[in-house]
Coordinates of C-alpha atoms and ligand atoms in Angstrom, one line a residue:
X403 CA 0.0 0.0 0.0
X404 CA 1.4 3.4 -0.9
X405 CA 0.4 6.9 -1.9
X406 CA 2.1 9.7 -3.7
X407 CA 1.3 13.4 -4.0
X408 CA 2.5 15.7 -6.8
X409 CA 2.2 19.3 -7.6
X410 CA -0.9 19.7 -9.8
X411 CA 1.4 20.9 -12.6
X412 CA 5.2 20.7 -12.9
X413 CA 7.1 22.8 -15.5
X414 CA 10.7 21.8 -16.1
X415 CA 13.4 23.2 -18.3
X416 CA 15.6 26.2 -19.1
X417 CA 13.4 29.3 -19.5
X418 CA 10.3 27.8 -17.8
X419 CA 10.3 30.5 -15.2
X420 CA 8.1 32.6 -17.6
X421 CA 5.4 30.0 -17.2
X422 CA 4.5 31.7 -13.9
X423 CA 2.5 34.0 -16.1
X424 CA 0.5 31.0 -17.6
X425 CA -0.1 29.8 -14.1
X426 CA -1.5 33.2 -13.0
X427 CA -3.7 33.3 -16.1
X428 CA -4.9 29.8 -15.4
X429 CA -5.8 30.8 -11.9
X430 CA -7.5 34.0 -13.1
X431 CA -5.2 35.9 -10.7
X432 CA -5.1 39.6 -10.3
X433 CA -3.0 40.2 -7.2
X434 CA 0.1 38.3 -6.5
X435 CA 2.3 38.1 -3.4
X436 CA 5.9 37.0 -4.2
X437 CA 8.1 35.6 -1.5
X438 CA 11.9 35.7 -2.0
X439 CA 15.1 36.8 -0.2
X440 CA 17.8 39.3 -0.5
X441 CA 20.3 37.0 -2.2
X442 CA 17.8 35.9 -4.9
X443 CA 16.7 39.5 -5.5
X444 CA 20.3 40.7 -5.6
X445 CA 21.2 38.1 -8.2
X446 CA 18.4 39.4 -10.5
X447 CA 16.7 36.0 -10.3
X448 CA 13.4 37.1 -8.6
X449 CA 12.8 39.6 -11.4
X450 CA 12.5 36.7 -13.8
X451 CA 9.3 35.7 -12.2
X452 CA 8.1 39.2 -11.2
X453 CA 8.4 40.8 -14.6
X454 CA 6.2 38.3 -16.5
X455 CA 3.5 38.8 -13.8
X456 CA 3.7 42.6 -14.1
X457 CA 3.6 42.3 -17.9
X458 CA 0.5 40.3 -17.7
X459 CA -1.1 43.1 -15.7
X460 CA -1.0 41.6 -12.2
X461 CA -0.7 43.8 -9.2
X462 CA 2.5 42.3 -7.6
X463 CA 3.7 42.7 -4.0
X464 CA 7.2 41.5 -3.3
X465 CA 8.2 40.3 0.2
X466 CA 12.0 40.1 -0.2
X467 CA 12.9 39.5 3.4
X468 CA 12.6 35.7 3.7
X469 CA 15.2 34.7 6.3
X470 CA 17.5 31.8 5.6
X471 CA 16.5 28.7 7.5
X472 CA 13.4 30.4 8.8
X473 CA 12.2 30.3 12.4
X474 CA 8.5 30.1 13.2
X475 CA 8.8 33.8 14.2
X476 CA 9.7 34.7 10.6
X477 CA 6.4 33.1 9.4
X478 CA 4.6 34.9 12.2
X479 CA 5.9 38.3 11.2
X480 CA 5.1 37.7 7.4
X481 CA 1.6 36.7 8.5
X482 CA 1.2 39.8 10.7
X483 CA 2.3 42.0 7.8
X484 CA -0.1 40.5 5.2
X485 CA -3.0 38.9 7.1
X486 CA -5.4 41.9 6.5
X487 CA -4.6 42.1 2.8
X488 CA -6.1 40.0 0.1
X489 CA -4.3 38.2 -2.7
X490 CA -5.2 35.5 -5.2
X491 CA -1.8 34.1 -6.1
X492 CA 1.2 33.3 -4.0
X493 CA 4.6 32.7 -5.5
X494 CA 7.8 31.5 -3.7
X495 CA 11.0 32.0 -5.7
X496 CA 14.2 31.0 -3.9
X497 CA 15.7 28.2 -2.0
X498 CA 13.7 26.1 0.5
X499 CA 13.6 29.0 2.9
X500 CA 11.6 31.3 0.7
X501 CA 9.5 28.4 -0.7
X502 CA 8.6 27.2 2.8
X503 CA 7.4 30.7 3.8
X504 CA 5.4 31.0 0.6
X505 CA 3.6 27.7 0.8
X506 CA 2.8 28.2 4.4
X507 CA 1.4 31.7 3.8
X508 CA -0.8 30.3 0.9
X509 CA -2.8 28.3 3.5
X510 CA -2.7 30.9 6.3
X511 CA -4.7 33.3 4.1
X512 CA -7.6 30.7 3.9
X513 CA -7.5 29.1 7.3
X514 CA -8.2 30.6 10.7
X515 CA -5.8 30.7 13.7
X516 CA -2.1 31.4 13.9
X517 CA 0.9 29.9 12.1
X518 CA 1.9 27.7 15.1
X519 CA -1.5 26.0 15.1
X520 CA -0.4 24.2 11.9
X521 CA 2.9 22.8 13.1
X522 CA 2.1 19.1 12.8
X523 CA 0.6 16.6 10.4
X524 CA -2.5 17.4 8.3
X525 CA -3.8 20.1 10.6
X526 CA -4.7 22.5 7.7
X527 CA -8.4 22.1 6.9
X528 CA -8.9 24.3 3.8
X529 CA -7.0 24.5 0.5
X530 CA -4.8 27.6 0.2
X531 CA -4.5 30.3 -2.4
X532 CA -3.2 29.2 -5.8
X533 CA 0.5 28.7 -5.3
X534 CA 3.6 28.4 -7.6
X535 CA 7.0 27.5 -6.2
X536 CA 10.1 28.2 -8.2
X537 CA 13.4 26.7 -6.7
X538 CA 16.7 28.6 -7.2
X539 CA 18.7 25.9 -5.4
X540 CA 18.9 22.3 -6.4
X541 CA 18.3 20.9 -2.9
X542 CA 15.2 20.8 -0.8
X543 CA 12.7 19.7 -3.3
X544 CA 10.3 21.9 -1.3
X545 CA 8.6 22.7 -4.7
X546 CA 7.2 19.2 -4.6
X547 CA 6.6 18.4 -0.9
X548 CA 3.8 18.8 1.5
X549 CA 6.3 20.1 4.1
X550 CA 7.4 23.5 5.3
X551 CA 10.2 23.5 8.0
X552 CA 10.6 26.1 10.7
X553 CA 13.0 26.2 13.7
X554 CA 11.3 26.5 17.0
X555 CA 14.1 28.0 19.2
X556 CA 12.4 27.5 22.5
X557 CA 12.3 23.7 21.8
X558 CA 15.7 23.6 20.2
X559 CA 14.4 21.9 17.1
X560 CA 13.0 22.3 13.6
X561 CA 9.3 21.3 13.2
X562 CA 7.2 21.1 10.1
X563 CA 3.8 22.1 8.8
X564 CA 2.9 18.9 6.9
X565 CA -0.2 19.3 4.8
X566 CA -1.4 18.0 1.5
X567 CA -2.7 21.5 0.9
X568 CA 0.8 22.9 0.7
X569 CA 1.9 20.7 -2.1
X570 CA 1.8 23.6 -4.7
X571 CA -0.5 24.0 -7.6
X572 CA 2.6 24.5 -9.7
X573 CA 6.3 23.6 -9.4
X574 CA 8.3 25.6 -11.9
X575 CA 11.8 24.1 -12.1
X576 CA 14.1 26.2 -14.3
X577 CA 17.7 25.2 -14.0
X578 CA 18.8 28.5 -15.4
X579 CA 17.9 30.1 -12.1
X580 CA 20.5 28.0 -10.4
X581 CA 23.4 29.3 -12.5
X582 CA 24.0 32.0 -9.8
X583 CA 23.5 29.8 -6.8
X584 CA 26.7 30.4 -4.6
X585 CA 29.1 27.5 -4.6
X586 CA 28.7 26.6 -0.9
X587 CA 24.9 26.6 -1.3
X588 CA 25.1 24.5 -4.4
X589 CA 27.2 21.9 -2.5
X590 CA 25.2 21.8 0.7
X591 CA 21.8 21.8 -1.0
X592 CA 23.0 19.1 -3.4
X593 CA 23.9 16.9 -0.5
X594 CA 20.5 17.6 1.0
X595 CA 18.9 16.5 -2.3
X596 CA 20.9 13.3 -2.2
X597 CA 19.8 12.5 1.3
X598 CA 16.2 12.9 0.3
X599 CA 16.6 10.3 -2.5
X600 CA 18.7 7.9 -0.3
X601 CA 16.6 8.1 2.9
X602 CA 13.3 7.6 1.0
X603 CA 14.9 4.7 -0.9
X604 CA 15.7 2.8 2.3
X605 CA 12.6 3.9 4.1
X606 CA 10.2 1.0 4.9
X607 CA 7.5 3.1 3.2
X608 CA 9.3 3.1 -0.1
X609 CA 7.3 1.6 -3.0
X610 CA 7.8 0.7 -6.7
X611 CA 6.7 4.3 -7.5
X612 CA 8.8 6.2 -5.0
X613 CA 11.9 4.1 -5.9
X614 CA 11.7 5.2 -9.5
X615 CA 12.3 8.8 -8.3
X616 CA 14.8 7.8 -5.5
X617 CA 17.0 5.8 -7.8
X618 CA 16.9 8.2 -10.8
X619 CA 17.4 11.1 -8.4
X620 CA 20.5 9.5 -6.9
X621 CA 21.9 8.7 -10.4
X622 CA 21.4 12.3 -11.5
X623 CA 22.9 13.8 -8.4
X624 CA 25.8 11.4 -8.2
X625 CA 26.6 12.1 -11.8
X626 CA 26.4 15.9 -11.7
X627 CA 27.1 17.3 -8.2
X628 CA 30.9 17.2 -8.6
X629 CA 30.6 18.5 -12.2
X630 CA 28.5 21.5 -11.2
X631 CA 31.0 22.4 -8.5
X632 CA 33.8 22.3 -11.0
X633 CA 31.9 24.5 -13.4
X634 CA 28.9 26.3 -12.1
X635 CA 28.0 27.4 -15.6
X636 CA 27.5 23.9 -16.9
X637 CA 23.8 24.1 -17.7
X638 CA 23.5 20.4 -18.4
X639 CA 24.8 19.5 -15.0
X640 CA 22.7 22.2 -13.4
X641 CA 19.7 20.7 -15.1
X642 CA 20.5 17.2 -13.9
X643 CA 20.8 18.6 -10.3
X644 CA 17.5 20.5 -10.6
X645 CA 15.7 17.4 -11.8
X646 CA 17.4 15.2 -9.2
X647 CA 16.4 17.6 -6.4
X648 CA 12.8 17.7 -7.7
X649 CA 12.7 13.9 -7.8
X650 CA 14.1 14.0 -4.2
X651 CA 11.1 16.1 -3.2
X652 CA 8.7 13.7 -4.9
X653 CA 10.1 10.6 -3.3
X654 CA 10.2 12.3 0.1
X655 CA 6.5 13.1 -0.4
X656 CA 5.7 9.4 -0.9
X657 CA 8.2 7.6 1.4
X658 CA 9.6 10.1 3.8
X659 CA 13.1 10.8 5.3
X660 CA 14.7 9.1 8.2
X661 CA 17.5 9.4 10.9
X662 CA 19.8 11.7 8.8
X663 CA 17.2 14.4 8.9
X664 CA 16.0 13.6 12.4
X665 CA 19.5 14.0 13.8
X666 CA 20.3 17.0 11.5
X667 CA 17.3 19.1 12.7
X668 CA 18.5 19.8 16.3
X669 CA 21.9 20.8 14.8
X670 CA 20.3 23.3 12.4
X671 CA 18.1 24.8 15.1
X672 CA 20.6 25.0 17.9
X673 CA 23.7 26.1 15.9
X674 CA 22.1 27.8 12.8
X675 CA 23.9 25.4 10.6
X676 CA 22.5 25.3 7.0
X677 CA 20.2 22.4 6.5
X678 CA 22.4 20.7 3.8
X679 CA 25.5 21.0 6.0
X680 CA 23.7 19.5 9.0
X681 CA 22.6 16.6 6.8
X682 CA 26.2 16.2 5.6
X683 CA 27.4 16.1 9.2
X684 CA 25.1 13.1 9.9
X685 CA 25.1 11.5 6.5
X686 CA 27.9 8.8 6.5
X687 CA 27.5 8.2 10.3
X688 CA 23.8 7.3 9.9
X689 CA 24.5 5.2 6.7
X690 CA 27.1 3.3 8.7
X691 CA 24.5 2.3 11.3
X692 CA 21.7 1.7 8.8
X693 CA 23.4 -0.4 6.0
X694 CA 23.2 -3.8 7.7
X695 CA 19.4 -3.4 7.9
X696 CA 19.1 -3.5 4.1
X697 CA 22.2 -4.9 2.4
X698 CA 20.6 -5.1 -1.0
X699 CA 19.5 -1.5 -1.1
X700 CA 22.7 -0.1 0.3
X701 CA 24.8 -2.2 -2.2
X702 CA 22.7 -0.6 -4.9
X703 CA 23.4 2.8 -3.4
X704 CA 27.2 2.1 -3.3
X705 CA 27.0 1.2 -7.1
X706 CA 25.0 4.3 -7.9
X707 CA 27.6 6.4 -6.1
X708 CA 30.3 5.0 -8.2
X709 CA 31.9 2.3 -6.0
X710 CA 33.4 -0.6 -7.8
X711 CA 31.8 -3.4 -5.9
X712 CA 32.4 -6.0 -8.7
X713 CA 31.2 -9.4 -7.6
X714 CA 31.0 -8.6 -3.9
X715 CA 28.1 -10.1 -2.0
X716 CA 25.5 -7.5 -1.0
X717 CA 26.5 -7.7 2.7
X718 CA 30.0 -6.5 1.8
X719 CA 29.1 -4.1 -1.1
X720 CA 26.6 -2.4 1.2
X721 CA 29.3 -1.3 3.6
X722 CA 31.0 0.6 0.7
X723 CA 28.2 3.1 0.7
X724 CA 29.6 4.6 3.9
X725 CA 32.9 5.6 2.2
X726 CA 31.1 6.6 -1.0
X727 CA 28.9 9.1 0.9
X728 CA 31.8 10.4 3.0
X729 CA 33.9 10.9 -0.2
X730 CA 31.2 12.7 -2.0
X731 CA 30.6 15.2 0.9
X732 CA 34.4 15.7 1.2
X733 CA 34.8 16.3 -2.6
X734 CA 32.0 18.9 -2.3
X735 CA 33.8 20.6 0.5
X736 CA 30.9 20.1 2.9
X737 CA 31.9 19.2 6.5
X738 CA 31.3 15.7 7.9
X739 CA 32.5 16.2 11.5
X740 CA 30.9 18.2 14.3
X741 CA 34.3 19.6 15.3
X742 CA 34.6 21.2 11.8
X743 CA 31.6 23.4 12.6
X744 CA 32.5 24.0 16.3
X745 CA 29.8 21.9 17.8
X746 CA 31.2 21.0 21.2
X747 CA 31.0 17.4 22.4
X748 CA 29.3 18.4 25.7
X749 CA 26.1 19.3 23.9
X750 CA 25.7 15.8 22.4
X751 CA 23.3 14.5 25.2
X752 CA 21.1 17.5 24.6
X753 CA 21.1 17.0 20.9
X754 CA 20.3 13.3 21.2
X755 CA 17.4 14.1 23.6
X756 CA 16.0 16.7 21.2
X757 CA 16.2 14.3 18.2
X758 CA 14.7 11.4 20.2
X759 CA 11.8 13.4 21.7
X760 CA 10.8 15.6 18.8
X761 CA 11.7 13.7 15.7
X762 CA 9.8 10.4 16.2
X763 CA 7.9 11.2 13.0
X764 CA 11.1 10.6 11.1
X765 CA 12.8 8.1 13.4
X766 CA 9.8 5.8 13.1
X767 CA 10.7 5.3 9.4
X768 CA 14.4 4.7 9.8
X769 CA 15.4 1.3 8.5
X770 CA 16.7 0.5 12.0
X771 CA 15.0 1.4 15.2
X772 CA 17.2 3.8 17.1
X773 CA 17.2 4.2 20.9
X774 CA 18.3 7.4 22.7
X775 CA 21.7 5.7 23.3
X776 CA 22.1 4.7 19.7
X777 CA 21.4 8.3 18.7
X778 CA 23.9 9.6 21.2
X779 CA 26.5 7.2 19.8
X780 CA 25.9 8.5 16.2
X781 CA 26.5 12.1 17.3
X782 CA 29.7 10.9 19.1
X783 CA 30.9 9.1 16.0
X784 CA 30.4 12.3 14.1
X785 CA 32.2 14.5 16.7
Ligands
NAD1862 N1 9.9 22.0 2.5 C1 10.7 20.9 2.4 O1 10.3 19.9 2.0 C2 12.2 21.1 2.8 C3 13.1 20.0 2.6 C4 14.4 20.2 3.0 C5 14.8 21.4 3.5 N2 13.9 22.4 3.7 C6 14.3 23.7 4.4 O2 14.8 24.6 3.3 C7 15.7 25.5 3.9 C8 17.0 25.5 3.2 O3 16.8 25.8 1.8 P1 18.0 25.9 0.8 O4 19.1 24.9 1.1 O5 17.4 25.8 -0.5 O6 18.7 27.3 1.0 P2 18.1 28.8 1.3 O7 16.8 29.0 0.8 O8 18.2 29.0 2.8 O9 19.1 29.7 0.5 C9 20.5 29.8 0.9 C10 21.1 31.1 0.4 O10 21.4 30.9 -1.0 C11 21.0 32.1 -1.7 N3 20.5 31.7 -3.0 C12 19.6 30.7 -3.3 N4 19.5 30.6 -4.6 C13 20.3 31.5 -5.2 C14 20.6 31.9 -6.5 N5 20.0 31.2 -7.6 N6 21.4 32.9 -6.8 C15 22.0 33.6 -5.7 N7 21.7 33.3 -4.4 C16 20.9 32.3 -4.2 C17 19.8 32.7 -0.8 O11 19.7 34.1 -1.0 C18 20.3 32.3 0.6 O12 21.1 33.3 1.1 C19 15.9 25.1 5.4 O13 15.1 25.9 6.2 C20 15.4 23.6 5.4 O14 14.9 23.2 6.6 C21 12.6 22.3 3.4
FE2_1863 FE1 16.3 18.0 3.6

């Protein structure tokens, strides 16, 4: 038994950003609210969505202050600012941070209560405003998922609004928009995309359908992440990454993540480490613990990541996935040890407690059941 959710319409390819206009016309929209951030505005990328909307005669309001790795307070302040205005189209153009704000706002306009009321699973009762999400990083896959992630500092964790109503009406994936993505963001968000494909592949909820996306996503990312870091203007490699990241979002939507994300969230929230970097810190250490639980799948992962596993039995080949992951993160210049990002060892029990108590939604789907002690051991291995 499985289910999958998709954006109603997905546009993919160089130049498709202009399709935001078709989407507005399709929705009969007159008044658009565009969420983006300073980096994306500064790179001239946001204009590529805003101009076609203006040219089509829409009244466009731009909120350009989306915070990186938003806290729930950032959503609350955007909500306070716009709650009394009326719009009929919401656009998010940016990385996961801007898209998560946009998709959450699209349902806050049509549902009562406060943003915090919707942290949790399927708490949103009414569909939102017509929403188009346009990624400018190849990472989160937020343009495809029913999730929006916010840190909740008083709890020391990141929590999610999970709702079928925030899967957008349109995902507009235009790899040209990622040509200006800064190198560090390209690397970290690329690792994030790979973790989505990998965690959903080994998730007990995976299915024939989600595996299509997981496997192809891993192939695309493994074949292009190093390339795109060598030459950021390589549009073919950028396209592969954008598609791989979108596939990562789709398979996440069907099968879900696991312990890499569960253990990364407390790091992101407590130390403001970018999401892709906190995933990289946990990546090989969680794979090391998980691979014996599913040797056939981890052997396949090792092969996809380019390990020469020849005629090795799955049990042995699977172990090679640990080194493959570690090497890829290293080659991309993304840290894989807590000490590299100044996370002190004395906070480990606190991190483990936060992961164990607040991330059961993800830990429940890890290929291996992890106790509080197991989690603490993983953080120590990564220190
Ligand atoms: N909703 C989901 O399903 C989902 C999944 C994974 C992660 N997330 C969340 O997404 C957030 C991270 O998103 P992200 O990794 O995409 O990074 P981001 O949105 O935080 O962006 C990182 C930085 O890159 C800059 N940038 C992005 N694209 C650019 C471009 N084309 N040109 C110039 N600058 C550009 C931005 O201005 C920003 O400063 C986290 O909060 C994470 O928790 C959400
Ligand atoms: Fe992620």
